[in-house]
mmCIF file of C-alpha atoms in Angstrom:
data_model
loop_
_atom_site.group_PDB
_atom_site.id
_atom_site.type_symbol
_atom_site.label_atom_id
_atom_site.label_comp_id
_atom_site.label_asym_id
_atom_site.label_seq_id
_atom_site.Cartn_x
_atom_site.Cartn_y
_atom_site.Cartn_z
ATOM 1 C CA MET A 3 18.626 -14.379 18.074
ATOM 2 C CA ILE A 4 18.496 -12.934 21.577
ATOM 3 C CA ALA A 5 15.007 -12.956 23.109
ATOM 4 C CA VAL A 6 15.363 -9.455 24.526
ATOM 5 C CA ASP A 7 16.259 -8.146 21.052
ATOM 6 C CA VAL A 8 13.097 -9.699 19.644
ATOM 7 C CA LYS A 9 11.048 -8.117 22.433
ATOM 8 C CA TYR A 10 12.212 -4.581 21.697
ATOM 9 C CA MET A 11 12.148 -5.030 17.913
ATOM 10 C CA LYS A 12 8.476 -6.003 18.146
ATOM 11 C CA MET A 13 7.931 -2.801 20.121
ATOM 12 C CA ALA A 14 9.659 -0.875 17.314
ATOM 13 C CA LEU A 15 7.427 -2.605 14.750
ATOM 14 C CA GLU A 16 4.312 -1.512 16.642
ATOM 15 C CA LEU A 17 5.593 2.061 16.598
ATOM 16 C CA ALA A 18 6.381 1.879 12.868
ATOM 17 C CA GLU A 19 2.810 0.801 12.159
ATOM 18 C CA LYS A 20 1.592 4.188 13.403
ATOM 19 C CA GLY A 21 3.036 5.775 10.264
ATOM 20 C CA ARG A 22 0.987 3.634 7.877
ATOM 21 C CA GLY A 23 -0.669 5.761 5.228
ATOM 22 C CA TRP A 24 1.484 8.841 5.872
ATOM 23 C CA THR A 25 5.138 8.109 5.028
ATOM 24 C CA SER A 26 5.137 7.225 1.304
ATOM 25 C CA PRO A 27 7.367 7.214 -0.675
ATOM 26 C CA ASN A 28 9.452 6.668 2.464
ATOM 27 C CA PRO A 29 9.217 3.442 4.468
ATOM 28 C CA MET A 30 7.464 3.004 7.804
ATOM 29 C CA VAL A 31 10.101 2.866 10.537
ATOM 30 C CA GLY A 32 9.961 2.548 14.312
ATOM 31 C CA ALA A 33 12.768 2.971 16.848
ATOM 32 C CA VAL A 34 13.246 2.249 20.544
ATOM 33 C CA VAL A 35 16.129 3.277 22.819
ATOM 34 C CA VAL A 36 16.821 0.883 25.698
ATOM 35 C CA ARG A 37 19.256 1.490 28.539
ATOM 36 C CA GLY A 38 19.727 -1.541 30.739
ATOM 37 C CA SER A 39 16.198 -2.906 30.925
ATOM 38 C CA GLU A 40 14.492 0.500 30.687
ATOM 39 C CA VAL A 41 12.915 1.927 27.563
ATOM 40 C CA VAL A 42 14.131 5.530 27.585
ATOM 41 C CA GLY A 43 13.081 6.668 24.103
ATOM 42 C CA LYS A 44 10.519 5.864 21.401
ATOM 43 C CA GLY A 45 9.810 7.229 17.958
ATOM 44 C CA PHE A 46 8.455 6.512 14.510
ATOM 45 C CA HIS A 47 8.630 8.127 11.094
ATOM 46 C CA LYS A 48 5.502 10.266 10.875
ATOM 47 C CA LYS A 49 5.604 11.675 7.348
ATOM 48 C CA ALA A 50 7.843 11.955 4.295
ATOM 49 C CA GLY A 51 10.218 14.887 4.631
ATOM 50 C CA GLY A 52 10.009 14.855 8.434
ATOM 51 C CA PRO A 53 12.506 13.515 10.970
ATOM 52 C CA HIS A 54 13.214 9.801 10.821
ATOM 53 C CA ALA A 55 12.214 7.377 13.580
ATOM 54 C CA GLU A 56 15.735 7.295 15.047
ATOM 55 C CA ILE A 57 15.767 11.063 15.526
ATOM 56 C CA HIS A 58 12.418 11.043 17.341
ATOM 57 C CA ALA A 59 13.585 8.213 19.595
ATOM 58 C CA LEU A 60 16.958 9.834 20.360
ATOM 59 C CA ASN A 61 15.313 13.173 21.120
ATOM 60 C CA ASP A 62 12.891 11.366 23.412
ATOM 61 C CA ALA A 63 15.776 9.659 25.220
ATOM 62 C CA GLY A 64 17.988 12.753 25.533
ATOM 63 C CA GLU A 65 21.089 12.114 27.676
ATOM 64 C CA LYS A 66 19.784 8.677 28.605
ATOM 65 C CA ALA A 67 20.751 7.520 25.103
ATOM 66 C CA ARG A 68 24.434 7.538 26.117
ATOM 67 C CA GLY A 69 25.607 3.932 26.410
ATOM 68 C CA ALA A 70 22.186 2.585 25.368
ATOM 69 C CA THR A 71 20.961 0.277 22.594
ATOM 70 C CA LEU A 72 18.970 1.572 19.646
ATOM 71 C CA TYR A 73 16.434 -0.807 18.093
ATOM 72 C CA VAL A 74 15.252 0.252 14.637
ATOM 73 C CA THR A 75 13.164 -1.663 12.088
ATOM 74 C CA LEU A 76 15.257 -0.496 9.110
ATOM 75 C CA GLU A 77 18.966 0.191 8.730
ATOM 76 C CA PRO A 78 19.720 3.816 9.678
ATOM 77 C CA CYS A 79 20.379 6.035 6.672
ATOM 78 C CA ASN A 80 23.911 7.183 5.927
ATOM 79 C CA HIS A 81 23.000 9.657 3.195
ATOM 80 C CA ALA A 82 21.595 13.161 3.141
ATOM 81 C CA GLY A 83 18.170 13.533 1.579
ATOM 82 C CA LYS A 84 15.460 15.857 2.817
ATOM 83 C CA THR A 85 16.936 15.267 6.282
ATOM 84 C CA PRO A 86 20.554 14.770 7.466
ATOM 85 C CA PRO A 87 21.887 11.188 7.809
ATOM 86 C CA CYS A 88 20.719 9.417 10.959
ATOM 87 C CA THR A 89 24.111 7.785 11.464
ATOM 88 C CA GLY A 90 25.638 11.106 12.518
ATOM 89 C CA ALA A 91 22.929 11.702 15.109
ATOM 90 C CA ILE A 92 23.391 8.163 16.447
ATOM 91 C CA LEU A 93 27.142 8.697 16.942
ATOM 92 C CA LYS A 94 26.575 12.068 18.574
ATOM 93 C CA SER A 95 23.998 10.612 20.993
ATOM 94 C CA GLY A 96 26.461 8.165 22.537
ATOM 95 C CA ILE A 97 24.509 5.048 21.525
ATOM 96 C CA LYS A 98 26.778 1.998 21.873
ATOM 97 C CA ARG A 99 24.750 -0.745 20.178
ATOM 98 C CA VAL A 100 22.391 -0.719 17.185
ATOM 99 C CA VAL A 101 19.985 -3.551 16.379
ATOM 100 C CA ALA A 102 18.315 -3.292 12.948
ATOM 101 C CA GLY A 103 15.427 -5.362 11.676
ATOM 102 C CA MET A 104 16.621 -5.323 8.068
ATOM 103 C CA LYS A 105 19.107 -3.623 5.768
ATOM 104 C CA ASP A 106 18.003 -0.813 3.472
ATOM 105 C CA PRO A 107 17.011 -2.410 0.122
ATOM 106 C CA ASN A 108 17.257 0.828 -1.860
ATOM 107 C CA PRO A 109 20.118 0.562 -4.400
ATOM 108 C CA ARG A 110 19.779 4.259 -5.312
ATOM 109 C CA VAL A 111 21.185 5.504 -2.000
ATOM 110 C CA THR A 112 24.693 5.220 -0.694
ATOM 111 C CA GLY A 113 23.492 3.030 2.181
ATOM 112 C CA GLY A 114 26.090 1.423 4.400
ATOM 113 C CA GLY A 115 24.601 2.832 7.585
ATOM 114 C CA LEU A 116 25.351 -0.248 9.677
ATOM 115 C CA ALA A 117 28.849 -0.626 8.231
ATOM 116 C CA PHE A 118 29.520 3.058 8.970
ATOM 117 C CA LEU A 119 28.417 2.673 12.585
ATOM 118 C CA GLU A 120 30.482 -0.494 12.995
ATOM 119 C CA ARG A 121 33.583 1.259 11.663
ATOM 120 C CA HIS A 122 33.048 3.893 14.347
ATOM 121 C CA GLY A 123 33.106 1.340 17.134
ATOM 122 C CA LEU A 124 29.425 0.531 17.683
ATOM 123 C CA ASP A 125 28.195 -3.016 18.221
ATOM 124 C CA VAL A 126 25.878 -3.735 15.281
ATOM 125 C CA VAL A 127 23.286 -6.497 14.797
ATOM 126 C CA SER A 128 20.991 -6.965 11.790
ATOM 127 C CA GLY A 129 18.135 -9.288 10.823
ATOM 128 C CA VAL A 130 16.112 -9.334 14.057
ATOM 129 C CA CYS A 131 12.440 -10.012 13.158
ATOM 130 C CA GLU A 132 13.470 -9.527 9.537
ATOM 131 C CA ASP A 133 10.413 -11.255 8.031
ATOM 132 C CA GLU A 134 8.066 -8.951 9.952
ATOM 133 C CA CYS A 135 10.119 -5.896 9.024
ATOM 134 C CA ARG A 136 10.107 -6.823 5.348
ATOM 135 C CA ARG A 137 6.360 -7.426 5.340
ATOM 136 C CA LEU A 138 5.773 -4.064 7.018
ATOM 137 C CA ASN A 139 7.492 -2.335 4.092
ATOM 138 C CA GLU A 140 6.742 -4.691 1.209
ATOM 139 C CA SER A 141 5.609 -1.773 -0.976
ATOM 140 C CA PHE A 142 8.773 0.226 -0.255
ATOM 141 C CA ILE A 143 10.966 -2.806 -0.971
ATOM 142 C CA LYS A 144 9.400 -3.557 -4.353
ATOM 143 C CA TYR A 145 9.431 0.085 -5.399
ATOM 144 C CA SER A 146 13.068 0.482 -4.307
ATOM 145 C CA LEU A 147 14.172 -2.508 -6.369
ATOM 146 C CA THR A 148 11.966 -2.097 -9.471
ATOM 147 C CA SER A 149 10.611 1.490 -9.528
ATOM 148 C CA LEU A 150 7.161 -0.119 -9.863
ATOM 149 C CA PRO A 151 4.244 0.068 -7.420
ATOM 150 C CA PHE A 152 3.376 -2.871 -5.192
ATOM 151 C CA VAL A 153 -0.023 -3.999 -6.511
ATOM 152 C CA ILE A 154 -2.766 -5.242 -4.185
ATOM 153 C CA LEU A 155 -6.013 -6.702 -5.489
ATOM 154 C CA LYS A 156 -9.041 -6.514 -3.182
ATOM 155 C CA CYS A 157 -12.315 -8.191 -4.037
ATOM 156 C CA ALA A 158 -15.545 -9.245 -2.304
ATOM 157 C CA SER A 159 -17.298 -12.312 -3.661
ATOM 158 C CA THR A 160 -20.136 -14.704 -2.944
ATOM 159 C CA LEU A 161 -19.063 -18.257 -2.097
ATOM 160 C CA ASP A 162 -19.741 -19.292 -5.687
ATOM 161 C CA GLY A 163 -17.525 -16.592 -7.150
ATOM 162 C CA TYR A 164 -19.734 -13.627 -8.106
ATOM 163 C CA ILE A 165 -19.160 -9.954 -7.309
ATOM 164 C CA ALA A 166 -22.585 -8.770 -8.489
ATOM 165 C CA THR A 167 -25.909 -10.049 -9.791
ATOM 166 C CA ARG A 168 -26.945 -9.918 -13.445
ATOM 167 C CA THR A 169 -28.510 -6.492 -12.716
ATOM 168 C CA GLY A 170 -25.214 -5.195 -11.343
ATOM 169 C CA ASP A 171 -26.339 -5.171 -7.697
ATOM 170 C CA SER A 172 -23.442 -5.797 -5.296
ATOM 171 C CA LYS A 173 -24.573 -4.166 -2.020
ATOM 172 C CA TRP A 174 -23.660 -5.753 0.214
ATOM 173 C CA ILE A 175 -21.878 -9.069 -0.267
ATOM 174 C CA THR A 176 -19.756 -8.548 2.843
ATOM 175 C CA ASN A 177 -20.482 -7.130 6.275
ATOM 176 C CA PRO A 178 -19.520 -3.776 7.856
ATOM 177 C CA GLN A 179 -16.429 -5.252 9.554
ATOM 178 C CA SER A 180 -15.018 -6.374 6.199
ATOM 179 C CA ARG A 181 -15.823 -3.030 4.622
ATOM 180 C CA GLN A 182 -14.071 -1.258 7.498
ATOM 181 C CA PHE A 183 -10.937 -3.301 6.798
ATOM 182 C CA ALA A 184 -11.215 -2.378 3.117
ATOM 183 C CA HIS A 185 -11.026 1.276 4.150
ATOM 184 C CA GLU A 186 -7.908 0.451 6.191
ATOM 185 C CA LEU A 187 -6.408 -0.785 2.933
ATOM 186 C CA ARG A 188 -7.354 2.445 1.159
ATOM 187 C CA HIS A 189 -5.719 4.474 3.919
ATOM 188 C CA ALA A 190 -2.502 2.456 3.548
ATOM 189 C CA VAL A 191 -1.955 2.791 -0.217
ATOM 190 C CA ASP A 192 -0.890 5.623 -2.499
ATOM 191 C CA ALA A 193 -3.526 5.033 -5.171
ATOM 192 C CA ILE A 194 -6.703 3.076 -5.902
ATOM 193 C CA VAL A 195 -7.848 1.991 -9.362
ATOM 194 C CA VAL A 196 -11.187 0.968 -10.864
ATOM 195 C CA GLY A 197 -12.560 0.667 -14.345
ATOM 196 C CA VAL A 198 -15.027 3.193 -15.706
ATOM 197 C CA GLY A 199 -17.693 0.463 -15.700
ATOM 198 C CA THR A 200 -17.529 0.390 -11.903
ATOM 199 C CA VAL A 201 -17.891 4.173 -11.811
ATOM 200 C CA ILE A 202 -20.962 4.026 -14.058
ATOM 201 C CA LYS A 203 -22.634 1.185 -12.126
ATOM 202 C CA ASP A 204 -21.696 1.971 -8.513
ATOM 203 C CA ASN A 205 -20.810 5.697 -8.587
ATOM 204 C CA PRO A 206 -18.178 5.270 -5.823
ATOM 205 C CA ARG A 207 -16.272 8.036 -4.058
ATOM 206 C CA LEU A 208 -13.092 5.956 -3.627
ATOM 207 C CA THR A 209 -12.214 7.867 -0.457
ATOM 208 C CA THR A 210 -11.145 6.548 2.929
ATOM 209 C CA ARG A 211 -13.755 6.616 5.664
ATOM 210 C CA LEU A 212 -12.704 5.400 9.110
ATOM 211 C CA GLU A 213 -14.930 6.698 11.880
ATOM 212 C CA GLY A 214 -13.159 8.795 14.488
ATOM 213 C CA ARG A 215 -9.812 8.737 12.697
ATOM 214 C CA ARG A 216 -7.855 11.090 10.502
ATOM 215 C CA CYS A 217 -7.457 9.301 7.178
ATOM 216 C CA SER A 218 -5.399 9.557 4.038
ATOM 217 C CA ASP A 219 -7.290 9.415 0.741
ATOM 218 C CA PRO A 220 -5.499 7.533 -2.043
ATOM 219 C CA ILE A 221 -5.138 9.024 -5.514
ATOM 220 C CA ARG A 222 -8.259 7.906 -7.387
ATOM 221 C CA ILE A 223 -7.457 6.329 -10.759
ATOM 222 C CA VAL A 224 -10.141 5.490 -13.319
ATOM 223 C CA LEU A 225 -9.329 3.367 -16.374
ATOM 224 C CA ASP A 226 -11.448 4.926 -19.110
ATOM 225 C CA THR A 227 -10.176 4.186 -22.626
ATOM 226 C CA TYR A 228 -12.663 6.429 -24.459
ATOM 227 C CA LEU A 229 -13.443 8.952 -21.668
ATOM 228 C CA SER A 230 -17.004 7.794 -21.070
ATOM 229 C CA ILE A 231 -17.122 8.744 -17.385
ATOM 230 C CA PRO A 232 -20.385 10.555 -16.506
ATOM 231 C CA ASP A 233 -20.016 14.283 -15.757
ATOM 232 C CA ASP A 234 -21.923 13.818 -12.492
ATOM 233 C CA ALA A 235 -19.758 10.965 -11.167
ATOM 234 C CA ARG A 236 -19.214 11.541 -7.447
ATOM 235 C CA LEU A 237 -15.452 11.082 -7.565
ATOM 236 C CA LEU A 238 -15.240 14.102 -9.901
ATOM 237 C CA HIS A 239 -16.834 16.375 -7.288
ATOM 238 C CA LEU A 240 -15.097 15.624 -4.006
ATOM 239 C CA SER A 241 -13.512 17.688 -1.281
ATOM 240 C CA SER A 242 -10.321 15.687 -0.894
ATOM 241 C CA ASP A 243 -6.611 16.351 -0.541
ATOM 242 C CA SER A 244 -5.785 13.700 -3.144
ATOM 243 C CA ASP A 245 -6.165 13.821 -6.915
ATOM 244 C CA THR A 246 -8.439 12.117 -9.392
ATOM 245 C CA LEU A 247 -6.543 10.710 -12.364
ATOM 246 C CA ILE A 248 -8.280 9.410 -15.484
ATOM 247 C CA VAL A 249 -6.255 7.047 -17.650
ATOM 248 C CA THR A 250 -7.324 7.059 -21.295
ATOM 249 C CA GLY A 251 -6.263 5.954 -24.729
ATOM 250 C CA HIS A 252 -5.404 8.463 -27.417
ATOM 251 C CA ALA A 253 -8.845 8.728 -29.101
ATOM 252 C CA ILE A 254 -10.948 10.757 -26.645
ATOM 253 C CA PRO A 255 -13.212 13.827 -26.961
ATOM 254 C CA GLU A 256 -10.943 16.830 -26.352
ATOM 255 C CA GLU A 257 -13.733 19.190 -25.242
ATOM 256 C CA LYS A 258 -14.735 16.837 -22.440
ATOM 257 C CA ARG A 259 -11.117 16.403 -21.431
ATOM 258 C CA LYS A 260 -10.539 20.157 -21.236
ATOM 259 C CA ALA A 261 -13.707 20.667 -19.209
ATOM 260 C CA LEU A 262 -12.672 18.017 -16.692
ATOM 261 C CA GLU A 263 -9.142 19.409 -16.482
ATOM 262 C CA LYS A 264 -10.595 22.807 -15.567
ATOM 263 C CA SER A 265 -12.363 21.151 -12.623
ATOM 264 C CA GLY A 266 -9.047 19.761 -11.367
ATOM 265 C CA VAL A 267 -9.078 16.269 -12.852
ATOM 266 C CA ARG A 268 -5.706 15.032 -14.098
ATOM 267 C CA PHE A 269 -5.217 12.888 -17.187
ATOM 268 C CA LEU A 270 -2.737 10.228 -18.217
ATOM 269 C CA THR A 271 -2.741 9.004 -21.796
ATOM 270 C CA THR A 272 -1.191 5.594 -22.271
ATOM 271 C CA ASP A 273 -1.078 2.710 -24.702
ATOM 272 C CA THR A 274 -4.029 0.399 -25.177
ATOM 273 C CA GLU A 275 -4.490 -3.164 -26.312
ATOM 274 C CA GLY A 276 -7.710 -2.938 -28.300
ATOM 275 C CA ASP A 277 -10.245 -1.406 -25.906
ATOM 276 C CA THR A 278 -8.125 -2.150 -22.835
ATOM 277 C CA ILE A 279 -5.521 0.003 -21.105
ATOM 278 C CA ASP A 280 -2.030 -1.548 -21.191
ATOM 279 C CA LEU A 281 -1.602 -2.184 -17.470
ATOM 280 C CA GLU A 282 2.120 -2.898 -17.620
ATOM 281 C CA ALA A 283 2.734 0.447 -19.351
ATOM 282 C CA LEU A 284 0.454 2.140 -16.814
ATOM 283 C CA LEU A 285 2.397 0.633 -13.918
ATOM 284 C CA ARG A 286 5.636 2.091 -15.277
ATOM 285 C CA GLU A 287 4.023 5.526 -15.560
ATOM 286 C CA LEU A 288 2.684 5.346 -12.005
ATOM 287 C CA GLY A 289 6.145 4.371 -10.784
ATOM 288 C CA ARG A 290 7.577 7.483 -12.392
ATOM 289 C CA MET A 291 4.971 9.458 -10.419
ATOM 290 C CA GLU A 292 6.388 7.974 -7.156
ATOM 291 C CA ILE A 293 3.268 5.920 -6.557
ATOM 292 C CA THR A 294 4.681 3.040 -4.523
ATOM 293 C CA SER A 295 1.481 1.082 -3.843
ATOM 294 C CA LEU A 296 -1.690 0.516 -5.838
ATOM 295 C CA LEU A 297 -5.002 -1.026 -4.758
ATOM 296 C CA ILE A 298 -7.154 -2.578 -7.492
ATOM 297 C CA GLU A 299 -10.839 -2.639 -6.537
ATOM 298 C CA GLY A 300 -12.477 -3.704 -9.787
ATOM 299 C CA GLY A 301 -14.557 -4.447 -11.680
ATOM 300 C CA SER A 302 -14.280 -7.896 -13.154
ATOM 301 C CA HIS A 303 -12.690 -6.805 -16.454
ATOM 302 C CA VAL A 304 -9.987 -4.841 -14.644
ATOM 303 C CA ILE A 305 -9.384 -7.708 -12.210
ATOM 304 C CA GLY A 306 -9.175 -10.237 -15.035
ATOM 305 C CA SER A 307 -6.839 -8.027 -17.064
ATOM 306 C CA ALA A 308 -4.590 -7.422 -14.048
ATOM 307 C CA MET A 309 -4.329 -11.142 -13.324
ATOM 308 C CA ARG A 310 -3.553 -12.014 -16.940
ATOM 309 C CA ALA A 311 -0.960 -9.238 -17.128
ATOM 310 C CA GLY A 312 0.801 -10.660 -14.076
ATOM 311 C CA ILE A 313 1.041 -7.308 -12.289
ATOM 312 C CA VAL A 314 -0.622 -8.337 -9.013
ATOM 313 C CA ASP A 315 1.627 -8.922 -5.994
ATOM 314 C CA LYS A 316 -0.911 -9.572 -3.241
ATOM 315 C CA ILE A 317 -4.584 -10.493 -2.977
ATOM 316 C CA TYR A 318 -7.250 -9.852 -0.352
ATOM 317 C CA MET A 319 -10.270 -11.974 -1.264
ATOM 318 C CA PHE A 320 -13.333 -11.518 0.947
ATOM 319 C CA TYR A 321 -16.056 -14.171 0.890
ATOM 320 C CA GLY A 322 -19.490 -13.327 2.228
ATOM 321 C CA PRO A 323 -21.715 -16.246 3.400
ATOM 322 C CA ARG A 324 -23.945 -15.971 0.332
ATOM 323 C CA ILE A 325 -24.512 -18.114 -2.744
ATOM 324 C CA TYR A 326 -25.664 -16.406 -5.923
ATOM 325 C CA GLY A 327 -27.071 -19.670 -7.239
ATOM 326 C CA GLY A 328 -26.918 -18.992 -10.968
ATOM 327 C CA ASP A 329 -24.505 -18.606 -13.869
ATOM 328 C CA ASP A 330 -25.560 -15.176 -15.116
ATOM 329 C CA GLY A 331 -23.974 -12.938 -12.473
ATOM 330 C CA VAL A 332 -20.766 -10.897 -12.679
ATOM 331 C CA PRO A 333 -17.762 -13.148 -11.988
ATOM 332 C CA VAL A 334 -14.654 -12.078 -10.106
ATOM 333 C CA CYS A 335 -12.587 -12.203 -13.297
ATOM 334 C CA ALA A 336 -13.926 -11.475 -16.784
ATOM 335 C CA GLY A 337 -12.186 -12.499 -19.978
ATOM 336 C CA PRO A 338 -10.391 -15.657 -21.066
ATOM 337 C CA GLY A 339 -8.985 -17.939 -18.395
ATOM 338 C CA VAL A 340 -6.485 -20.783 -18.525
ATOM 339 C CA ASP A 341 -7.007 -24.069 -20.373
ATOM 340 C CA SER A 342 -6.169 -26.335 -17.456
ATOM 341 C CA ILE A 343 -6.268 -26.161 -13.655
ATOM 342 C CA ALA A 344 -2.533 -26.887 -13.640
ATOM 343 C CA ASP A 345 -2.019 -23.493 -15.297
ATOM 344 C CA ALA A 346 -4.212 -21.604 -12.825
ATOM 345 C CA ILE A 347 -2.578 -18.854 -10.768
ATOM 346 C CA ARG A 348 -1.576 -20.184 -7.365
ATOM 347 C CA LEU A 349 -1.263 -18.117 -4.208
ATOM 348 C CA LYS A 350 1.604 -18.450 -1.750
ATOM 349 C CA ARG A 351 2.036 -17.556 1.917
ATOM 350 C CA ILE A 352 -1.686 -17.788 2.510
ATOM 351 C CA SER A 353 -3.424 -16.636 5.673
ATOM 352 C CA VAL A 354 -7.115 -16.805 6.546
ATOM 353 C CA ARG A 355 -9.070 -14.733 9.046
ATOM 354 C CA ARG A 356 -12.647 -14.000 9.958
ATOM 355 C CA PHE A 357 -14.598 -10.751 10.054
ATOM 356 C CA GLY A 358 -17.826 -11.861 11.697
ATOM 357 C CA ASP A 359 -19.420 -14.279 9.221
ATOM 358 C CA ASP A 360 -17.083 -13.217 6.389
ATOM 359 C CA VAL A 361 -13.842 -14.976 5.521
ATOM 360 C CA LEU A 362 -10.778 -13.191 4.199
ATOM 361 C CA VAL A 363 -8.140 -15.107 2.221
ATOM 362 C CA GLU A 364 -4.871 -13.201 1.944
ATOM 363 C CA GLY A 365 -1.983 -14.387 -0.214
ATOM 364 C CA TYR A 366 0.880 -13.465 -2.515
ATOM 365 C CA LEU A 367 1.459 -14.257 -6.160
#
């Protein structure tokens, strides 16, 4: 791998990151045009339906693109969707070399962008900073291959494993820096899910709040088997561009449902297992709605059910420097666990970082 290629691909990755929270169901993509040792064009995909990163970068470069190298984090598209194929614009620009971070994983498109460009005489390289490019678009990759959302579980716990006291108090286990990062996660995903118990106890808004920044609110999803959500719950009375979706079983009071629908709340009726929503069936339904990423925020019954169902792809576990000191609080996971430690769920690709006195453990299942 050529060092200069790595340098400019990392620049393209930084550009791609600017689209986080705005491009779904499309991937985040960044592009850089380099002529000699001069960066002559930059661009990133800003929103679904808008021009792709390559087009922004080529427009920025103008005539200076002729004979230059295009660095792009994802293989240029060779199919017409809401926008024309990028491969045609690349040929027309006079670009002579294309370096891609990774190939397009989507089997539902014709693909072949790099092969097309190579057939037309361009020098083509793929796989530069591929691990970073794949991690950038891990939600897009999973959704492309499975039609299921990428599921992230976020939780804040005391050091001895409790998310609330016996009275239900949970404010605040972690510090403002950790909570700020949690809002970054909300901004990045398509939807956020909690159980109705969390709504009753905490009355959350489930919106994104990042001071001084324009934010994207995720779709708010409440798991509520029997439609017991209070009429005055804050998330039912928000000024937000995103929807509130209540997932129920089949036996719910129709009058309450109709009243909530009139206020703009959407409903999804799905299968249940006893009193619990079937999370695997729900995931399939959300995939059909083009929800590519889902953030689970609790409570303990939802977290436990999600872990037992095996639907979680990634975990962010925050630990505040507090010890509950008893055995009657609310644990991270409720419900039956495994019989032996050997059967416990093990994380992979673990990273650890600090937010002030808090510790965040990040890992994949």
